[in-house]
Amino acid sequence: MRILIPLLLFLSPVYGYPLRFTFCNETKTWKDAQAFCREHHTDLVTIRNEKENNIFSGEGWIGLYRIPMSRKWQWSRGDEIANYTNWDAGEPQQHKHLAYKDNEKWKAHDYTDTHPFMCYDDDDDNDLILVKDNKTWEEALEHCRSLDGVNTEDPLSSYWNYRYDLATLISPYDHTYARERAQEATTDEVWTGLCNLADQWLWVSGEQMEYENIPSCPTNGFCGVLQKNGTASFSIRDCQLRRNFFCKKRL
Ligand SMILES: *[C@@H]1O[C@H](CO)[C@@H](O)[C@H](O)[C@H]1NC(C)=O
Ligand SMILES: *[C@@H]1O[C@H](CO)[C@@H](O)[C@H](O)[C@H]1NC(C)=O
Ligand SMILES: *[C@@H]1O[C@H](CO)[C@@H](O)[C@H](O)[C@H]1NC(C)=O
Ligand SMILES: *[C@@H]1O[C@H](CO)[C@@H](O)[C@H](O)[C@H]1NC(C)=O
Protein backbone atom coordinates (compact mmCIF):
# COMPACT_ATOMS: atom_id res chain seq x y z
CA MET A 1 0.00 0.00 0.00
CA ARG A 2 2.93 2.31 0.49
CA ILE A 3 3.15 3.26 -3.13
CA LEU A 4 -0.38 4.64 -2.98
CA ILE A 5 0.26 7.27 -0.40
CA PRO A 6 1.99 9.82 -2.58
CA LEU A 7 -0.54 9.20 -5.31
CA LEU A 8 -3.58 9.77 -3.16
CA LEU A 9 -2.27 13.05 -1.86
CA PHE A 10 -2.25 14.52 -5.31
CA LEU A 11 -5.66 13.36 -6.34
CA SER A 12 -8.53 15.61 -7.10
CA PRO A 13 -11.95 14.41 -8.20
CA VAL A 14 -12.03 13.34 -11.81
CA TYR A 15 -15.36 12.52 -13.30
CA GLY A 16 -15.84 10.52 -16.44
CA TYR A 17 -18.15 12.38 -18.74
CA PRO A 18 -19.94 11.23 -21.79
CA LEU A 19 -18.14 11.52 -25.07
CA ARG A 20 -20.94 12.30 -27.43
CA PHE A 21 -23.75 14.79 -27.03
CA THR A 22 -26.60 15.46 -29.36
CA PHE A 23 -28.54 18.67 -29.32
CA CYS A 24 -32.09 18.02 -30.53
CA ASN A 25 -33.61 21.19 -31.89
CA GLU A 26 -37.15 19.96 -31.76
CA THR A 27 -39.40 20.99 -28.90
CA LYS A 28 -40.78 18.30 -26.62
CA THR A 29 -42.00 17.99 -23.06
CA TRP A 30 -39.32 16.75 -20.64
CA LYS A 31 -40.93 13.29 -20.48
CA ASP A 32 -41.07 12.97 -24.26
CA ALA A 33 -37.52 14.25 -24.56
CA GLN A 34 -36.41 11.65 -22.04
CA ALA A 35 -38.19 8.89 -23.96
CA PHE A 36 -36.61 10.08 -27.20
CA CYS A 37 -33.09 10.16 -25.75
CA ARG A 38 -33.53 6.74 -24.19
CA GLU A 39 -34.70 5.29 -27.48
CA HIS A 40 -32.14 6.86 -29.81
CA HIS A 41 -29.24 7.62 -27.48
CA THR A 42 -28.45 6.79 -23.87
CA ASP A 43 -30.45 9.37 -21.93
CA LEU A 44 -30.94 13.09 -21.35
CA VAL A 45 -27.58 14.58 -20.36
CA THR A 46 -26.14 14.34 -16.88
CA ILE A 47 -23.97 17.31 -15.87
CA ARG A 48 -21.63 16.58 -12.99
CA ASN A 49 -19.38 19.61 -12.82
CA GLU A 50 -18.64 23.05 -14.19
CA LYS A 51 -16.51 21.73 -16.99
CA GLU A 52 -19.37 19.62 -18.26
CA ASN A 53 -21.77 22.51 -17.81
CA ASN A 54 -19.63 24.59 -20.14
CA ILE A 55 -19.55 21.91 -22.80
CA PHE A 56 -23.24 22.39 -23.54
CA SER A 57 -23.48 26.07 -24.16
CA GLY A 58 -26.94 25.97 -25.66
CA GLU A 59 -30.33 25.86 -24.05
CA GLY A 60 -32.66 22.94 -23.56
CA TRP A 61 -33.87 20.27 -21.18
CA ILE A 62 -31.22 18.43 -19.21
CA GLY A 63 -31.74 15.16 -17.34
CA LEU A 64 -32.33 16.72 -13.92
CA TYR A 65 -35.68 16.23 -12.17
CA ARG A 66 -37.21 15.87 -8.76
CA ILE A 67 -40.11 13.83 -7.55
CA PRO A 68 -42.85 16.24 -6.40
CA MET A 69 -42.62 16.81 -2.62
CA SER A 70 -39.00 15.68 -2.60
CA ARG A 71 -36.16 18.14 -2.09
CA LYS A 72 -33.65 15.92 -3.85
CA TRP A 73 -32.80 16.60 -7.46
CA GLN A 74 -31.82 13.52 -9.42
CA TRP A 75 -30.43 12.71 -12.85
CA SER A 76 -32.50 10.74 -15.29
CA ARG A 77 -29.58 8.39 -15.87
CA GLY A 78 -29.54 5.91 -12.99
CA ASP A 79 -31.45 8.31 -10.68
CA GLU A 80 -28.10 9.60 -9.50
CA ILE A 81 -28.51 12.26 -6.81
CA ALA A 82 -27.25 15.58 -8.13
CA ASN A 83 -24.24 16.94 -6.37
CA TYR A 84 -23.28 19.78 -8.71
CA THR A 85 -26.05 22.20 -9.73
CA ASN A 86 -25.95 25.64 -11.31
CA TRP A 87 -29.34 27.23 -10.61
CA ASP A 88 -30.12 30.74 -11.74
CA ALA A 89 -30.97 33.30 -9.06
CA GLY A 90 -34.33 32.51 -7.43
CA GLU A 91 -34.34 28.97 -8.87
CA PRO A 92 -35.53 26.29 -8.52
CA GLN A 93 -39.07 27.45 -7.92
CA GLN A 94 -40.81 25.20 -5.47
CA HIS A 95 -43.62 23.81 -7.58
CA LYS A 96 -41.50 23.08 -10.66
CA HIS A 97 -39.70 19.81 -11.04
CA LEU A 98 -37.74 19.65 -14.28
CA ALA A 99 -34.50 21.38 -15.18
CA TYR A 100 -34.01 23.52 -18.22
CA LYS A 101 -30.58 24.90 -19.05
CA ASP A 102 -30.51 28.44 -20.34
CA ASN A 103 -26.89 28.74 -21.44
CA GLU A 104 -24.90 28.51 -18.19
CA LYS A 105 -27.75 28.76 -15.71
CA TRP A 106 -30.45 26.26 -14.86
CA LYS A 107 -34.13 26.96 -14.27
CA ALA A 108 -36.94 24.73 -13.10
CA HIS A 109 -39.78 24.31 -15.58
CA ASP A 110 -43.06 22.39 -15.78
CA TYR A 111 -44.22 19.06 -17.16
CA THR A 112 -46.27 20.84 -19.82
CA ASP A 113 -43.47 23.13 -21.08
CA THR A 114 -41.78 22.18 -24.33
CA HIS A 115 -38.15 22.83 -25.23
CA PRO A 116 -35.31 21.52 -27.34
CA PHE A 117 -33.14 19.09 -25.38
CA MET A 118 -29.77 17.43 -25.07
CA CYS A 119 -29.12 13.69 -25.25
CA TYR A 120 -25.86 11.88 -24.78
CA ASP A 121 -24.39 8.56 -25.81
CA ASP A 122 -22.50 6.48 -23.34
CA ASP A 123 -19.45 4.73 -24.62
CA ASP A 124 -20.06 1.64 -22.51
CA ASP A 125 -17.90 -0.67 -24.57
CA ASN A 126 -14.75 1.24 -23.80
CA ASP A 127 -15.70 2.46 -20.41
CA LEU A 128 -15.60 -0.55 -18.10
CA ILE A 129 -13.19 -3.38 -18.77
CA LEU A 130 -13.48 -6.69 -16.96
CA VAL A 131 -10.03 -8.26 -16.75
CA LYS A 132 -10.41 -12.00 -16.31
CA ASP A 133 -7.06 -12.49 -14.71
CA ASN A 134 -6.49 -13.25 -11.01
CA LYS A 135 -4.42 -10.54 -9.39
CA THR A 136 -3.97 -8.97 -5.98
CA TRP A 137 -5.54 -5.53 -5.67
CA GLU A 138 -2.23 -3.74 -6.14
CA GLU A 139 -1.23 -5.84 -9.14
CA ALA A 140 -4.66 -5.11 -10.58
CA LEU A 141 -4.13 -1.39 -10.04
CA GLU A 142 -0.84 -1.54 -11.86
CA HIS A 143 -2.39 -3.52 -14.68
CA CYS A 144 -5.16 -0.97 -15.21
CA ARG A 145 -2.76 1.94 -15.15
CA SER A 146 -0.51 0.30 -17.70
CA LEU A 147 -3.31 -0.13 -20.24
CA ASP A 148 -2.92 1.96 -23.33
CA GLY A 149 0.85 1.75 -23.23
CA VAL A 150 1.67 4.22 -20.47
CA ASN A 151 4.98 3.54 -18.75
CA THR A 152 4.34 2.60 -15.14
CA GLU A 153 7.93 2.17 -14.01
CA ASP A 154 7.59 5.44 -12.23
CA PRO A 155 4.00 5.47 -10.96
CA LEU A 156 4.22 8.94 -9.50
CA SER A 157 5.22 10.66 -12.71
CA SER A 158 2.94 8.56 -14.86
CA TYR A 159 -0.06 9.33 -12.67
CA TRP A 160 -0.78 12.37 -14.77
CA ASN A 161 -0.77 10.35 -17.96
CA TYR A 162 -2.52 7.10 -17.37
CA ARG A 163 -5.88 6.65 -18.98
CA TYR A 164 -7.34 3.74 -17.04
CA ASP A 165 -7.64 3.07 -13.36
CA LEU A 166 -9.21 0.44 -11.16
CA ALA A 167 -12.88 1.23 -11.55
CA THR A 168 -14.68 3.88 -9.55
CA LEU A 169 -18.35 2.96 -9.34
CA ILE A 170 -20.31 5.87 -7.98
CA SER A 171 -23.80 6.09 -9.34
CA PRO A 172 -26.44 3.41 -8.94
CA TYR A 173 -26.23 3.03 -12.69
CA ASP A 174 -22.46 2.37 -12.61
CA HIS A 175 -23.13 -0.15 -9.94
CA THR A 176 -25.92 -2.02 -11.68
CA TYR A 177 -23.98 -2.08 -14.90
CA ALA A 178 -20.84 -3.39 -13.17
CA ARG A 179 -22.85 -6.15 -11.50
CA GLU A 180 -24.16 -7.22 -14.90
CA ARG A 181 -20.67 -7.24 -16.34
CA ALA A 182 -19.35 -9.15 -13.31
CA GLN A 183 -21.50 -12.11 -14.34
CA GLU A 184 -18.86 -12.91 -16.97
CA ALA A 185 -16.03 -12.99 -14.42
CA THR A 186 -14.21 -16.24 -13.61
CA THR A 187 -14.12 -15.38 -9.89
CA ASP A 188 -17.22 -14.80 -7.73
CA GLU A 189 -15.91 -11.40 -6.73
CA VAL A 190 -14.28 -8.64 -8.75
CA TRP A 191 -11.91 -5.96 -7.42
CA THR A 192 -12.99 -2.35 -7.70
CA GLY A 193 -10.93 0.79 -7.06
CA LEU A 194 -12.08 0.95 -3.44
CA CYS A 195 -9.38 0.71 -0.80
CA ASN A 196 -8.90 1.43 2.85
CA LEU A 197 -6.19 3.87 3.77
CA ALA A 198 -5.63 5.23 7.26
CA ASP A 199 -9.08 3.93 8.25
CA GLN A 200 -10.81 5.75 5.45
CA TRP A 201 -12.46 4.29 2.40
CA LEU A 202 -11.28 5.92 -0.77
CA TRP A 203 -11.63 5.46 -4.45
CA VAL A 204 -8.13 5.15 -5.77
CA SER A 205 -9.02 7.59 -8.55
CA GLY A 206 -9.84 10.21 -5.92
CA GLU A 207 -13.61 10.24 -6.09
CA GLN A 208 -15.79 10.81 -3.08
CA MET A 209 -17.12 7.66 -1.42
CA GLU A 210 -20.89 7.88 -1.66
CA TYR A 211 -22.19 4.45 -0.76
CA GLU A 212 -23.09 4.11 2.84
CA ASN A 213 -23.91 0.44 3.22
CA ILE A 214 -20.28 -0.60 3.51
CA PRO A 215 -19.56 -2.58 6.66
CA SER A 216 -17.66 -0.43 9.15
CA CYS A 217 -14.04 0.12 8.22
CA PRO A 218 -11.70 -2.68 9.21
CA THR A 219 -7.95 -2.24 9.66
CA ASN A 220 -5.69 -1.33 6.76
CA GLY A 221 -4.94 -3.79 4.02
CA PHE A 222 -8.55 -4.17 2.92
CA CYS A 223 -10.01 -3.44 -0.46
CA GLY A 224 -13.47 -3.45 -1.99
CA VAL A 225 -14.93 -6.15 -4.22
CA LEU A 226 -18.18 -6.33 -6.05
CA GLN A 227 -19.79 -9.74 -5.62
CA LYS A 228 -21.51 -11.40 -8.54
CA ASN A 229 -24.38 -12.59 -6.39
CA GLY A 230 -24.29 -10.19 -3.47
CA THR A 231 -26.79 -7.50 -2.58
CA ALA A 232 -24.40 -5.15 -0.73
CA SER A 233 -22.84 -2.39 -2.83
CA PHE A 234 -19.38 -3.67 -2.00
CA SER A 235 -17.73 -6.23 0.25
CA ILE A 236 -14.44 -5.97 2.08
CA ARG A 237 -11.57 -8.35 1.37
CA ASP A 238 -7.89 -8.75 2.14
CA CYS A 239 -6.11 -6.90 -0.70
CA GLN A 240 -3.73 -9.85 -1.17
CA LEU A 241 -6.45 -12.16 -2.47
CA ARG A 242 -6.45 -12.81 -6.18
CA ARG A 243 -9.50 -11.80 -8.11
CA ASN A 244 -10.67 -10.64 -11.52
CA PHE A 245 -10.95 -6.86 -11.66
CA PHE A 246 -12.55 -3.89 -13.36
CA CYS A 247 -10.55 -1.17 -15.06
CA LYS A 248 -12.30 1.98 -16.12
CA LYS A 249 -11.34 4.74 -18.48
CA ARG A 250 -10.66 8.10 -16.85
CA LEU A 251 -11.66 11.18 -18.74
C1 LIG B 1 -33.25 25.77 -33.59
O1 LIG B 1 -34.36 26.02 -34.43
C2 LIG B 1 -34.78 27.38 -34.40
C3 LIG B 1 -36.07 27.49 -35.20
O2 LIG B 1 -36.00 26.74 -36.37
C4 LIG B 1 -33.66 28.26 -34.94
O3 LIG B 1 -34.06 29.61 -34.89
C5 LIG B 1 -32.42 28.07 -34.06
O4 LIG B 1 -31.34 28.80 -34.55
C6 LIG B 1 -32.05 26.59 -33.97
N1 LIG B 1 -30.98 26.44 -32.98
C7 LIG B 1 -29.90 25.73 -33.20
C8 LIG B 1 -28.89 25.72 -32.10
O5 LIG B 1 -29.70 25.12 -34.23
C1 LIG C 1 -20.10 16.99 -3.85
O1 LIG C 1 -20.29 16.46 -2.56
C2 LIG C 1 -19.16 16.47 -1.74
C3 LIG C 1 -19.51 15.86 -0.40
O2 LIG C 1 -20.44 14.85 -0.51
C4 LIG C 1 -18.67 17.88 -1.55
O3 LIG C 1 -17.48 17.87 -0.78
C5 LIG C 1 -18.39 18.50 -2.89
O4 LIG C 1 -18.02 19.83 -2.74
C6 LIG C 1 -19.60 18.41 -3.76
N1 LIG C 1 -19.27 18.92 -5.06
C7 LIG C 1 -19.97 19.86 -5.65
C8 LIG C 1 -19.47 20.32 -6.96
O5 LIG C 1 -20.97 20.33 -5.15
C1 LIG D 1 -8.93 -17.39 -11.67
O1 LIG D 1 -9.54 -18.06 -10.58
C2 LIG D 1 -10.72 -18.79 -10.93
C3 LIG D 1 -11.34 -19.29 -9.65
O2 LIG D 1 -10.40 -19.83 -8.80
C4 LIG D 1 -10.34 -19.92 -11.90
O3 LIG D 1 -11.50 -20.63 -12.27
C5 LIG D 1 -9.74 -19.25 -13.14
O4 LIG D 1 -9.30 -20.24 -14.04
C6 LIG D 1 -8.55 -18.37 -12.75
N1 LIG D 1 -8.12 -17.65 -13.92
C7 LIG D 1 -6.83 -17.60 -14.32
C8 LIG D 1 -6.55 -16.84 -15.56
O5 LIG D 1 -5.93 -18.10 -13.67
C1 LIG E 1 -24.70 -17.23 -7.87
O1 LIG E 1 -25.97 -17.36 -8.46
C2 LIG E 1 -26.03 -18.36 -9.47
C3 LIG E 1 -27.39 -18.33 -10.13
O2 LIG E 1 -28.36 -17.74 -9.32
C4 LIG E 1 -25.70 -19.72 -8.85
O3 LIG E 1 -25.71 -20.71 -9.85
C5 LIG E 1 -24.32 -19.66 -8.21
O4 LIG E 1 -24.02 -20.86 -7.56
C6 LIG E 1 -24.25 -18.52 -7.20
N1 LIG E 1 -22.88 -18.40 -6.70
C7 LIG E 1 -22.58 -18.20 -5.43
C8 LIG E 1 -21.15 -18.07 -5.09
O5 LIG E 1 -23.44 -18.12 -4.55
Coordinates of C-alpha atoms and ligand atoms in Angstrom, one line a residue:
M1 CA 0.0 0.0 0.0
R2 CA 2.9 2.3 0.5
I3 CA 3.1 3.3 -3.1
L4 CA -0.4 4.6 -3.0
I5 CA 0.3 7.3 -0.4
P6 CA 2.0 9.8 -2.6
L7 CA -0.5 9.2 -5.3
L8 CA -3.6 9.8 -3.2
L9 CA -2.3 13.0 -1.9
F10 CA -2.2 14.5 -5.3
L11 CA -5.7 13.4 -6.3
S12 CA -8.5 15.6 -7.1
P13 CA -11.9 14.4 -8.2
V14 CA -12.0 13.3 -11.8
Y15 CA -15.4 12.5 -13.3
G16 CA -15.8 10.5 -16.4
Y17 CA -18.1 12.4 -18.7
P18 CA -19.9 11.2 -21.8
L19 CA -18.1 11.5 -25.1
R20 CA -20.9 12.3 -27.4
F21 CA -23.7 14.8 -27.0
T22 CA -26.6 15.5 -29.4
F23 CA -28.5 18.7 -29.3
C24 CA -32.1 18.0 -30.5
N25 CA -33.6 21.2 -31.9
E26 CA -37.2 20.0 -31.8
T27 CA -39.4 21.0 -28.9
K28 CA -40.8 18.3 -26.6
T29 CA -42.0 18.0 -23.1
W30 CA -39.3 16.7 -20.6
K31 CA -40.9 13.3 -20.5
D32 CA -41.1 13.0 -24.3
A33 CA -37.5 14.3 -24.6
Q34 CA -36.4 11.6 -22.0
A35 CA -38.2 8.9 -24.0
F36 CA -36.6 10.1 -27.2
C37 CA -33.1 10.2 -25.8
R38 CA -33.5 6.7 -24.2
E39 CA -34.7 5.3 -27.5
H40 CA -32.1 6.9 -29.8
H41 CA -29.2 7.6 -27.5
T42 CA -28.5 6.8 -23.9
D43 CA -30.4 9.4 -21.9
L44 CA -30.9 13.1 -21.3
V45 CA -27.6 14.6 -20.4
T46 CA -26.1 14.3 -16.9
I47 CA -24.0 17.3 -15.9
R48 CA -21.6 16.6 -13.0
N49 CA -19.4 19.6 -12.8
E50 CA -18.6 23.1 -14.2
K51 CA -16.5 21.7 -17.0
E52 CA -19.4 19.6 -18.3
N53 CA -21.8 22.5 -17.8
N54 CA -19.6 24.6 -20.1
I55 CA -19.6 21.9 -22.8
F56 CA -23.2 22.4 -23.5
S57 CA -23.5 26.1 -24.2
G58 CA -26.9 26.0 -25.7
E59 CA -30.3 25.9 -24.0
G60 CA -32.7 22.9 -23.6
W61 CA -33.9 20.3 -21.2
I62 CA -31.2 18.4 -19.2
G63 CA -31.7 15.2 -17.3
L64 CA -32.3 16.7 -13.9
Y65 CA -35.7 16.2 -12.2
R66 CA -37.2 15.9 -8.8
I67 CA -40.1 13.8 -7.6
P68 CA -42.9 16.2 -6.4
M69 CA -42.6 16.8 -2.6
S70 CA -39.0 15.7 -2.6
R71 CA -36.2 18.1 -2.1
K72 CA -33.7 15.9 -3.8
W73 CA -32.8 16.6 -7.5
Q74 CA -31.8 13.5 -9.4
W75 CA -30.4 12.7 -12.8
S76 CA -32.5 10.7 -15.3
R77 CA -29.6 8.4 -15.9
G78 CA -29.5 5.9 -13.0
D79 CA -31.5 8.3 -10.7
E80 CA -28.1 9.6 -9.5
I81 CA -28.5 12.3 -6.8
A82 CA -27.2 15.6 -8.1
N83 CA -24.2 16.9 -6.4
Y84 CA -23.3 19.8 -8.7
T85 CA -26.1 22.2 -9.7
N86 CA -25.9 25.6 -11.3
W87 CA -29.3 27.2 -10.6
D88 CA -30.1 30.7 -11.7
A89 CA -31.0 33.3 -9.1
G90 CA -34.3 32.5 -7.4
E91 CA -34.3 29.0 -8.9
P92 CA -35.5 26.3 -8.5
Q93 CA -39.1 27.5 -7.9
Q94 CA -40.8 25.2 -5.5
H95 CA -43.6 23.8 -7.6
K96 CA -41.5 23.1 -10.7
H97 CA -39.7 19.8 -11.0
L98 CA -37.7 19.6 -14.3
A99 CA -34.5 21.4 -15.2
Y100 CA -34.0 23.5 -18.2
K101 CA -30.6 24.9 -19.0
D102 CA -30.5 28.4 -20.3
N103 CA -26.9 28.7 -21.4
E104 CA -24.9 28.5 -18.2
K105 CA -27.7 28.8 -15.7
W106 CA -30.5 26.3 -14.9
K107 CA -34.1 27.0 -14.3
A108 CA -36.9 24.7 -13.1
H109 CA -39.8 24.3 -15.6
D110 CA -43.1 22.4 -15.8
Y111 CA -44.2 19.1 -17.2
T112 CA -46.3 20.8 -19.8
D113 CA -43.5 23.1 -21.1
T114 CA -41.8 22.2 -24.3
H115 CA -38.2 22.8 -25.2
P116 CA -35.3 21.5 -27.3
F117 CA -33.1 19.1 -25.4
M118 CA -29.8 17.4 -25.1
C119 CA -29.1 13.7 -25.3
Y120 CA -25.9 11.9 -24.8
D121 CA -24.4 8.6 -25.8
D122 CA -22.5 6.5 -23.3
D123 CA -19.5 4.7 -24.6
D124 CA -20.1 1.6 -22.5
D125 CA -17.9 -0.7 -24.6
N126 CA -14.7 1.2 -23.8
D127 CA -15.7 2.5 -20.4
L128 CA -15.6 -0.5 -18.1
I129 CA -13.2 -3.4 -18.8
L130 CA -13.5 -6.7 -17.0
V131 CA -10.0 -8.3 -16.7
K132 CA -10.4 -12.0 -16.3
D133 CA -7.1 -12.5 -14.7
N134 CA -6.5 -13.3 -11.0
K135 CA -4.4 -10.5 -9.4
T136 CA -4.0 -9.0 -6.0
W137 CA -5.5 -5.5 -5.7
E138 CA -2.2 -3.7 -6.1
E139 CA -1.2 -5.8 -9.1
A140 CA -4.7 -5.1 -10.6
L141 CA -4.1 -1.4 -10.0
E142 CA -0.8 -1.5 -11.9
H143 CA -2.4 -3.5 -14.7
C144 CA -5.2 -1.0 -15.2
R145 CA -2.8 1.9 -15.2
S146 CA -0.5 0.3 -17.7
L147 CA -3.3 -0.1 -20.2
D148 CA -2.9 2.0 -23.3
G149 CA 0.8 1.7 -23.2
V150 CA 1.7 4.2 -20.5
N151 CA 5.0 3.5 -18.8
T152 CA 4.3 2.6 -15.1
E153 CA 7.9 2.2 -14.0
D154 CA 7.6 5.4 -12.2
P155 CA 4.0 5.5 -11.0
L156 CA 4.2 8.9 -9.5
S157 CA 5.2 10.7 -12.7
S158 CA 2.9 8.6 -14.9
Y159 CA -0.1 9.3 -12.7
W160 CA -0.8 12.4 -14.8
N161 CA -0.8 10.3 -18.0
Y162 CA -2.5 7.1 -17.4
R163 CA -5.9 6.6 -19.0
Y164 CA -7.3 3.7 -17.0
D165 CA -7.6 3.1 -13.4
L166 CA -9.2 0.4 -11.2
A167 CA -12.9 1.2 -11.6
T168 CA -14.7 3.9 -9.6
L169 CA -18.4 3.0 -9.3
I170 CA -20.3 5.9 -8.0
S171 CA -23.8 6.1 -9.3
P172 CA -26.4 3.4 -8.9
Y173 CA -26.2 3.0 -12.7
D174 CA -22.5 2.4 -12.6
H175 CA -23.1 -0.1 -9.9
T176 CA -25.9 -2.0 -11.7
Y177 CA -24.0 -2.1 -14.9
A178 CA -20.8 -3.4 -13.2
R179 CA -22.8 -6.2 -11.5
E180 CA -24.2 -7.2 -14.9
R181 CA -20.7 -7.2 -16.3
A182 CA -19.4 -9.1 -13.3
Q183 CA -21.5 -12.1 -14.3
E184 CA -18.9 -12.9 -17.0
A185 CA -16.0 -13.0 -14.4
T186 CA -14.2 -16.2 -13.6
T187 CA -14.1 -15.4 -9.9
D188 CA -17.2 -14.8 -7.7
E189 CA -15.9 -11.4 -6.7
V190 CA -14.3 -8.6 -8.8
W191 CA -11.9 -6.0 -7.4
T192 CA -13.0 -2.3 -7.7
G193 CA -10.9 0.8 -7.1
L194 CA -12.1 0.9 -3.4
C195 CA -9.4 0.7 -0.8
N196 CA -8.9 1.4 2.8
L197 CA -6.2 3.9 3.8
A198 CA -5.6 5.2 7.3
D199 CA -9.1 3.9 8.2
Q200 CA -10.8 5.8 5.5
W201 CA -12.5 4.3 2.4
L202 CA -11.3 5.9 -0.8
W203 CA -11.6 5.5 -4.4
V204 CA -8.1 5.2 -5.8
S205 CA -9.0 7.6 -8.6
G206 CA -9.8 10.2 -5.9
E207 CA -13.6 10.2 -6.1
Q208 CA -15.8 10.8 -3.1
M209 CA -17.1 7.7 -1.4
E210 CA -20.9 7.9 -1.7
Y211 CA -22.2 4.4 -0.8
E212 CA -23.1 4.1 2.8
N213 CA -23.9 0.4 3.2
I214 CA -20.3 -0.6 3.5
P215 CA -19.6 -2.6 6.7
S216 CA -17.7 -0.4 9.1
C217 CA -14.0 0.1 8.2
P218 CA -11.7 -2.7 9.2
T219 CA -7.9 -2.2 9.7
N220 CA -5.7 -1.3 6.8
G221 CA -4.9 -3.8 4.0
F222 CA -8.5 -4.2 2.9
C223 CA -10.0 -3.4 -0.5
G224 CA -13.5 -3.4 -2.0
V225 CA -14.9 -6.2 -4.2
L226 CA -18.2 -6.3 -6.1
Q227 CA -19.8 -9.7 -5.6
K228 CA -21.5 -11.4 -8.5
N229 CA -24.4 -12.6 -6.4
G230 CA -24.3 -10.2 -3.5
T231 CA -26.8 -7.5 -2.6
A232 CA -24.4 -5.2 -0.7
S233 CA -22.8 -2.4 -2.8
F234 CA -19.4 -3.7 -2.0
S235 CA -17.7 -6.2 0.3
I236 CA -14.4 -6.0 2.1
R237 CA -11.6 -8.4 1.4
D238 CA -7.9 -8.8 2.1
C239 CA -6.1 -6.9 -0.7
Q240 CA -3.7 -9.8 -1.2
L241 CA -6.5 -12.2 -2.5
R242 CA -6.5 -12.8 -6.2
R243 CA -9.5 -11.8 -8.1
N244 CA -10.7 -10.6 -11.5
F245 CA -11.0 -6.9 -11.7
F246 CA -12.6 -3.9 -13.4
C247 CA -10.5 -1.2 -15.1
K248 CA -12.3 2.0 -16.1
K249 CA -11.3 4.7 -18.5
R250 CA -10.7 8.1 -16.8
L251 CA -11.7 11.2 -18.7
Ligands
LIG1 C1 -33.3 25.8 -33.6 O1 -34.4 26.0 -34.4 C2 -34.8 27.4 -34.4 C3 -36.1 27.5 -35.2 O2 -36.0 26.7 -36.4 C4 -33.7 28.3 -34.9 O3 -34.1 29.6 -34.9 C5 -32.4 28.1 -34.1 O4 -31.3 28.8 -34.5 C6 -32.0 26.6 -34.0 N1 -31.0 26.4 -33.0 C7 -29.9 25.7 -33.2 C8 -28.9 25.7 -32.1 O5 -29.7 25.1 -34.2
LIG2 C1 -20.1 17.0 -3.8 O1 -20.3 16.5 -2.6 C2 -19.2 16.5 -1.7 C3 -19.5 15.9 -0.4 O2 -20.4 14.9 -0.5 C4 -18.7 17.9 -1.5 O3 -17.5 17.9 -0.8 C5 -18.4 18.5 -2.9 O4 -18.0 19.8 -2.7 C6 -19.6 18.4 -3.8 N1 -19.3 18.9 -5.1 C7 -20.0 19.9 -5.6 C8 -19.5 20.3 -7.0 O5 -21.0 20.3 -5.2
LIG3 C1 -8.9 -17.4 -11.7 O1 -9.5 -18.1 -10.6 C2 -10.7 -18.8 -10.9 C3 -11.3 -19.3 -9.7 O2 -10.4 -19.8 -8.8 C4 -10.3 -19.9 -11.9 O3 -11.5 -20.6 -12.3 C5 -9.7 -19.2 -13.1 O4 -9.3 -20.2 -14.0 C6 -8.6 -18.4 -12.8 N1 -8.1 -17.7 -13.9 C7 -6.8 -17.6 -14.3 C8 -6.5 -16.8 -15.6 O5 -5.9 -18.1 -13.7
LIG4 C1 -24.7 -17.2 -7.9 O1 -26.0 -17.4 -8.5 C2 -26.0 -18.4 -9.5 C3 -27.4 -18.3 -10.1 O2 -28.4 -17.7 -9.3 C4 -25.7 -19.7 -8.9 O3 -25.7 -20.7 -9.9 C5 -24.3 -19.7 -8.2 O4 -24.0 -20.9 -7.6 C6 -24.2 -18.5 -7.2 N1 -22.9 -18.4 -6.7 C7 -22.6 -18.2 -5.4 C8 -21.1 -18.1 -5.1 O5 -23.4 -18.1 -4.6

